[in-house]
mmCIF file of C-alpha atoms in Angstrom:
data_model
loop_
_atom_site.group_PDB
_atom_site.id
_atom_site.type_symbol
_atom_site.label_atom_id
_atom_site.label_comp_id
_atom_site.label_asym_id
_atom_site.label_seq_id
_atom_site.Cartn_x
_atom_site.Cartn_y
_atom_site.Cartn_z
ATOM 1 C CA PHE A 1 3.713 30.026 65.527
ATOM 2 C CA TYR A 2 6.062 27.190 66.525
ATOM 3 C CA ALA A 3 7.610 27.224 63.044
ATOM 4 C CA GLU A 4 8.365 30.934 63.460
ATOM 5 C CA LEU A 5 9.979 30.322 66.859
ATOM 6 C CA ALA A 6 12.135 27.521 65.484
ATOM 7 C CA GLN A 7 13.204 29.598 62.501
ATOM 8 C CA HIS A 8 14.102 32.521 64.779
ATOM 9 C CA PHE A 9 15.787 30.572 67.564
ATOM 10 C CA PRO A 10 18.872 32.549 68.639
ATOM 11 C CA PRO A 11 22.263 31.281 67.407
ATOM 12 C CA TYR A 12 24.533 30.123 70.204
ATOM 13 C CA LYS A 13 27.019 32.885 69.273
ATOM 14 C CA VAL A 14 24.802 35.489 70.965
ATOM 15 C CA MET A 15 24.459 33.356 74.135
ATOM 16 C CA GLN A 16 26.832 32.796 77.055
ATOM 17 C CA PRO A 17 28.300 29.491 78.324
ATOM 18 C CA SER A 18 26.528 28.124 81.389
ATOM 19 C CA ASP A 19 28.198 27.918 84.793
ATOM 20 C CA LYS A 20 30.094 24.630 84.964
ATOM 21 C CA HIS A 21 29.739 24.339 88.742
ATOM 22 C CA ASP A 22 26.242 25.610 89.573
ATOM 23 C CA LYS A 23 25.582 24.152 93.038
ATOM 24 C CA ASN A 24 21.834 23.820 92.337
ATOM 25 C CA ARG A 25 22.363 21.631 89.285
ATOM 26 C CA GLY A 26 23.850 18.495 90.773
ATOM 27 C CA SER A 27 26.506 16.887 88.586
ATOM 28 C CA ASN A 28 27.053 19.352 85.761
ATOM 29 C CA ASN A 29 30.695 18.871 84.827
ATOM 30 C CA HIS A 30 29.873 19.664 81.207
ATOM 31 C CA GLY A 31 28.005 22.900 81.907
ATOM 32 C CA ASP A 32 30.353 24.932 79.741
ATOM 33 C CA LYS A 33 28.935 23.084 76.715
ATOM 34 C CA ARG A 34 25.522 24.642 77.341
ATOM 35 C CA TYR A 35 24.950 28.106 75.892
ATOM 36 C CA ARG A 36 22.033 30.128 77.200
ATOM 37 C CA MET A 37 20.502 33.580 77.459
ATOM 38 C CA SER A 38 17.440 35.193 78.955
ATOM 39 C CA VAL A 39 14.723 35.833 76.397
ATOM 40 C CA PHE A 40 14.218 39.160 78.152
ATOM 41 C CA ASP A 41 17.739 40.083 77.040
ATOM 42 C CA ILE A 42 16.900 39.293 73.415
ATOM 43 C CA PHE A 43 14.798 42.440 73.438
ATOM 44 C CA GLN A 44 17.908 44.496 74.246
ATOM 45 C CA LEU A 45 20.234 42.956 71.661
ATOM 46 C CA ASN A 46 21.676 44.880 68.725
ATOM 47 C CA GLN A 47 24.060 42.210 67.410
ATOM 48 C CA THR A 48 22.550 41.882 63.951
ATOM 49 C CA SER A 49 25.939 40.881 62.523
ATOM 50 C CA ARG A 50 25.886 37.768 64.744
ATOM 51 C CA TRP A 51 22.149 37.229 64.353
ATOM 52 C CA PRO A 52 20.857 38.600 61.016
ATOM 53 C CA LEU A 53 17.240 37.643 61.852
ATOM 54 C CA LEU A 54 17.247 39.558 65.164
ATOM 55 C CA LYS A 55 14.830 42.331 64.161
ATOM 56 C CA ARG A 56 12.329 39.823 62.838
ATOM 57 C CA ALA A 57 12.819 37.598 65.892
ATOM 58 C CA VAL A 58 12.058 40.172 68.605
ATOM 59 C CA PRO A 59 8.266 40.465 68.025
ATOM 60 C CA ILE A 60 7.967 36.669 67.824
ATOM 61 C CA TRP A 61 9.645 36.190 71.208
ATOM 62 C CA LYS A 62 7.661 39.059 72.687
ATOM 63 C CA LYS A 63 4.480 37.285 71.618
ATOM 64 C CA LEU A 64 5.578 34.106 73.409
ATOM 65 C CA GLU A 65 6.464 36.128 76.507
ATOM 66 C CA HIS A 66 2.991 37.674 76.647
ATOM 67 C CA ILE A 67 1.328 34.277 76.175
ATOM 68 C CA LEU A 68 3.328 32.379 78.789
ATOM 69 C CA PHE A 69 3.175 35.043 81.477
ATOM 70 C CA SER A 70 -0.409 36.159 80.915
ATOM 71 C CA LYS A 71 -2.638 35.952 83.967
ATOM 72 C CA LYS A 72 -4.891 33.505 82.102
ATOM 73 C CA VAL A 73 -2.103 30.992 81.412
ATOM 74 C CA GLU A 74 -0.535 31.288 84.853
ATOM 75 C CA ASP A 75 -3.930 30.835 86.522
ATOM 76 C CA VAL A 76 -4.503 27.668 84.483
ATOM 77 C CA LEU A 77 -1.098 26.299 85.507
ATOM 78 C CA TRP A 78 -1.639 27.105 89.180
ATOM 79 C CA ARG A 79 -5.020 25.340 89.136
ATOM 80 C CA LYS A 80 -3.682 22.407 87.109
ATOM 81 C CA PHE A 81 -0.911 21.702 89.608
ATOM 82 C CA ASN A 82 -2.822 22.880 92.690
ATOM 83 C CA LEU A 83 -0.103 25.398 93.556
ATOM 84 C CA THR A 84 -0.289 27.804 96.488
ATOM 85 C CA ARG A 85 3.160 29.422 96.468
ATOM 86 C CA THR A 86 3.304 32.931 94.994
ATOM 87 C CA PRO A 87 5.811 33.477 92.172
ATOM 88 C CA ARG A 88 8.261 36.310 92.822
ATOM 89 C CA PHE A 89 10.511 35.766 89.820
ATOM 90 C CA ARG A 90 10.114 34.313 86.347
ATOM 91 C CA GLU A 91 12.987 32.851 84.374
ATOM 92 C CA PHE A 92 12.563 32.691 80.614
ATOM 93 C CA ARG A 93 15.541 31.561 78.594
ATOM 94 C CA VAL A 94 16.736 29.781 75.477
ATOM 95 C CA GLN A 95 19.452 27.127 75.557
ATOM 96 C CA THR A 96 21.696 25.338 73.077
ATOM 97 C CA ASP A 97 23.488 22.206 74.303
ATOM 98 C CA LYS A 98 26.469 21.250 72.191
ATOM 99 C CA THR A 99 28.419 18.006 71.758
ATOM 100 C CA GLY A 100 29.391 16.459 75.087
ATOM 101 C CA TYR A 101 26.830 18.258 77.260
ATOM 102 C CA SER A 102 25.010 16.263 79.909
ATOM 103 C CA ILE A 103 23.637 16.886 83.365
ATOM 104 C CA GLY A 104 23.313 14.252 86.063
ATOM 105 C CA VAL A 105 20.252 13.396 88.119
ATOM 106 C CA HIS A 106 19.143 16.365 90.258
ATOM 107 C CA PRO A 107 15.885 17.776 91.740
ATOM 108 C CA ASP A 108 16.368 21.550 90.995
ATOM 109 C CA SER A 109 16.551 24.459 93.420
ATOM 110 C CA PRO A 110 13.998 24.490 96.289
ATOM 111 C CA LYS A 111 13.326 28.145 95.387
ATOM 112 C CA LYS A 112 11.715 26.959 92.169
ATOM 113 C CA ILE A 113 7.937 26.390 92.137
ATOM 114 C CA LEU A 114 7.270 25.125 88.630
ATOM 115 C CA THR A 115 9.412 24.348 85.599
ATOM 116 C CA MET A 116 8.392 24.102 81.954
ATOM 117 C CA MET A 117 10.445 23.229 78.894
ATOM 118 C CA PHE A 118 9.718 23.305 75.177
ATOM 119 C CA TYR A 119 11.763 21.289 72.706
ATOM 120 C CA VAL A 120 13.026 22.889 69.476
ATOM 121 C CA PRO A 121 14.870 20.110 67.587
ATOM 122 C CA VAL A 122 16.825 21.021 64.465
ATOM 123 C CA ASP A 123 15.632 17.791 62.801
ATOM 124 C CA ASP A 124 13.906 14.497 63.671
ATOM 125 C CA GLN A 125 17.125 12.501 64.219
ATOM 126 C CA THR A 126 17.205 13.147 67.979
ATOM 127 C CA VAL A 127 13.585 12.427 68.888
ATOM 128 C CA TYR A 128 14.574 9.369 70.961
ATOM 129 C CA ASP A 129 17.878 10.733 72.265
ATOM 130 C CA TYR A 130 17.593 14.279 73.619
ATOM 131 C CA GLY A 131 14.458 14.152 75.755
ATOM 132 C CA THR A 132 14.627 14.820 79.503
ATOM 133 C CA CYS A 133 14.859 11.755 81.779
ATOM 134 C CA LEU A 134 12.774 11.406 84.943
ATOM 135 C CA HIS A 135 14.051 9.336 87.864
ATOM 136 C CA THR A 136 12.874 7.656 91.037
ATOM 137 C CA PRO A 137 14.459 8.438 94.434
ATOM 138 C CA LYS A 138 16.170 5.035 94.291
ATOM 139 C CA GLN A 139 17.709 5.829 90.901
ATOM 140 C CA PHE A 140 18.944 9.137 92.323
ATOM 141 C CA GLU A 141 20.597 7.351 95.243
ATOM 142 C CA GLN A 142 22.249 4.875 92.892
ATOM 143 C CA ARG A 143 23.495 7.450 90.363
ATOM 144 C CA ASP A 144 27.092 7.099 89.206
ATOM 145 C CA LEU A 145 28.928 10.140 90.565
ATOM 146 C CA ILE A 146 32.070 9.182 88.691
ATOM 147 C CA LYS A 147 30.161 9.485 85.401
ATOM 148 C CA ASN A 148 28.560 12.889 86.050
ATOM 149 C CA GLY A 149 25.632 11.506 88.062
ATOM 150 C CA VAL A 150 24.203 9.288 85.341
ATOM 151 C CA ALA A 151 21.399 6.794 86.174
ATOM 152 C CA PRO A 152 18.783 4.727 84.315
ATOM 153 C CA CYS A 153 15.588 6.570 83.334
ATOM 154 C CA MET A 154 12.193 5.793 84.779
ATOM 155 C CA LYS A 155 10.657 7.810 81.914
ATOM 156 C CA LYS A 156 12.189 9.692 79.014
ATOM 157 C CA PHE A 157 10.308 12.344 77.076
ATOM 158 C CA MET A 158 10.447 12.241 73.293
ATOM 159 C CA PHE A 159 12.369 15.202 71.892
ATOM 160 C CA GLY A 160 9.776 16.143 69.292
ATOM 161 C CA SER A 161 9.007 19.397 67.520
ATOM 162 C CA ASN A 162 6.460 21.599 69.296
ATOM 163 C CA THR A 163 6.432 19.390 72.398
ATOM 164 C CA GLY A 164 7.568 19.820 75.969
ATOM 165 C CA TYR A 165 6.695 19.174 79.591
ATOM 166 C CA SER A 166 6.075 20.802 82.940
ATOM 167 C CA PHE A 167 6.294 19.581 86.520
ATOM 168 C CA VAL A 168 6.179 20.889 90.070
ATOM 169 C CA VAL A 169 9.615 21.153 91.641
ATOM 170 C CA SER A 170 10.148 19.332 94.929
ATOM 171 C CA ASP A 171 12.958 17.631 96.812
ATOM 172 C CA HIS A 172 12.276 14.475 94.782
ATOM 173 C CA SER A 173 11.638 15.892 91.275
ATOM 174 C CA TYR A 174 14.670 14.074 89.921
ATOM 175 C CA HIS A 175 15.595 14.511 86.259
ATOM 176 C CA SER A 176 18.625 14.540 83.964
ATOM 177 C CA VAL A 177 19.835 14.978 80.386
ATOM 178 C CA ASP A 178 21.852 12.329 78.530
ATOM 179 C CA THR A 179 25.014 13.267 76.668
ATOM 180 C CA VAL A 180 24.537 15.264 73.474
ATOM 181 C CA GLY A 181 26.061 13.143 70.737
ATOM 182 C CA LYS A 182 28.801 14.236 68.362
ATOM 183 C CA HIS A 183 26.898 13.307 65.202
ATOM 184 C CA ARG A 184 23.391 14.192 66.382
ATOM 185 C CA GLY A 185 23.508 17.984 66.269
ATOM 186 C CA VAL A 186 22.694 20.525 68.963
ATOM 187 C CA ARG A 187 19.907 20.362 71.554
ATOM 188 C CA ASN A 188 17.787 23.554 71.482
ATOM 189 C CA THR A 189 15.259 24.214 74.241
ATOM 190 C CA ILE A 190 13.124 26.969 75.741
ATOM 191 C CA LEU A 191 13.048 26.962 79.548
ATOM 192 C CA VAL A 192 10.508 28.708 81.776
ATOM 193 C CA ASN A 193 10.767 28.674 85.573
ATOM 194 C CA TRP A 194 8.687 30.251 88.308
ATOM 195 C CA TYR A 195 10.400 30.982 91.658
ATOM 196 C CA ASP A 196 9.115 32.093 95.035
ATOM 197 C CA GLN A 197 12.322 34.081 95.640
ATOM 198 C CA MET A 198 14.351 36.457 93.531
ATOM 199 C CA LYS A 199 17.451 35.063 91.857
ATOM 200 C CA GLY A 200 20.898 36.607 91.905
ATOM 201 C CA ASN A 201 22.744 38.057 88.912
ATOM 202 C CA ILE A 202 19.580 39.375 87.254
ATOM 203 C CA SER A 203 19.966 41.522 84.170
ATOM 204 C CA PRO A 204 18.167 44.916 84.207
ATOM 205 C CA ALA A 205 15.919 43.782 81.343
ATOM 206 C CA ALA A 206 14.872 40.608 83.164
ATOM 207 C CA LEU A 207 14.262 42.517 86.392
ATOM 208 C CA ALA A 208 12.082 45.116 84.662
ATOM 209 C CA LEU A 209 9.990 42.558 82.802
ATOM 210 C CA ASN A 210 9.569 40.440 85.922
ATOM 211 C CA SER A 211 8.123 43.470 87.675
ATOM 212 C CA ALA A 212 5.727 43.991 84.783
ATOM 213 C CA HIS A 213 4.509 40.384 85.003
ATOM 214 C CA ARG A 214 4.104 40.256 88.791
ATOM 215 C CA ARG A 215 0.904 38.400 89.649
ATOM 216 C CA ARG A 216 -1.822 40.390 91.367
#
């Protein structure tokens, strides 16, 4: 299944550049080098000229949607992390980070309950380079604001095929992404977030599918 997802990962040409100055993302001066889109919006696309594999991709991404947001999987996650907050909104998107992208140390929005990311590398050359960094509160305090909030890593995940991570978001869940290198290729990821409040600027497709997946 992972091989199918990787083969049918959306090209960045059907995505939109990220907001360069998102206030919830800490130092993100290179945000315009990240392209992203809601997976829910994939189901509404008709741009086959920009994505020839679109029709074959839709059922694959629908399958992942049903797996991730099934009551069984969400119940397992809530027990695993001992969560009590009720999710009101689910964010499910794909991202392509291009040369020069980085994001400084930040904890994420307090509206977010849980975050999960899957890595979809284009090859094995970036396994030690593109993984997410985790940081201590001290490293966050000592981050270099002149250099986009960079700081040493306490722990860095390996950016391997069919791997990923998940953690509970708090006011000290500090993490970052190192700069995407010019000769290393793009950084493709799948991001899933659960929030206890609705987000703004929600597409109709995302809003409808969030309602369908509301936990009972």
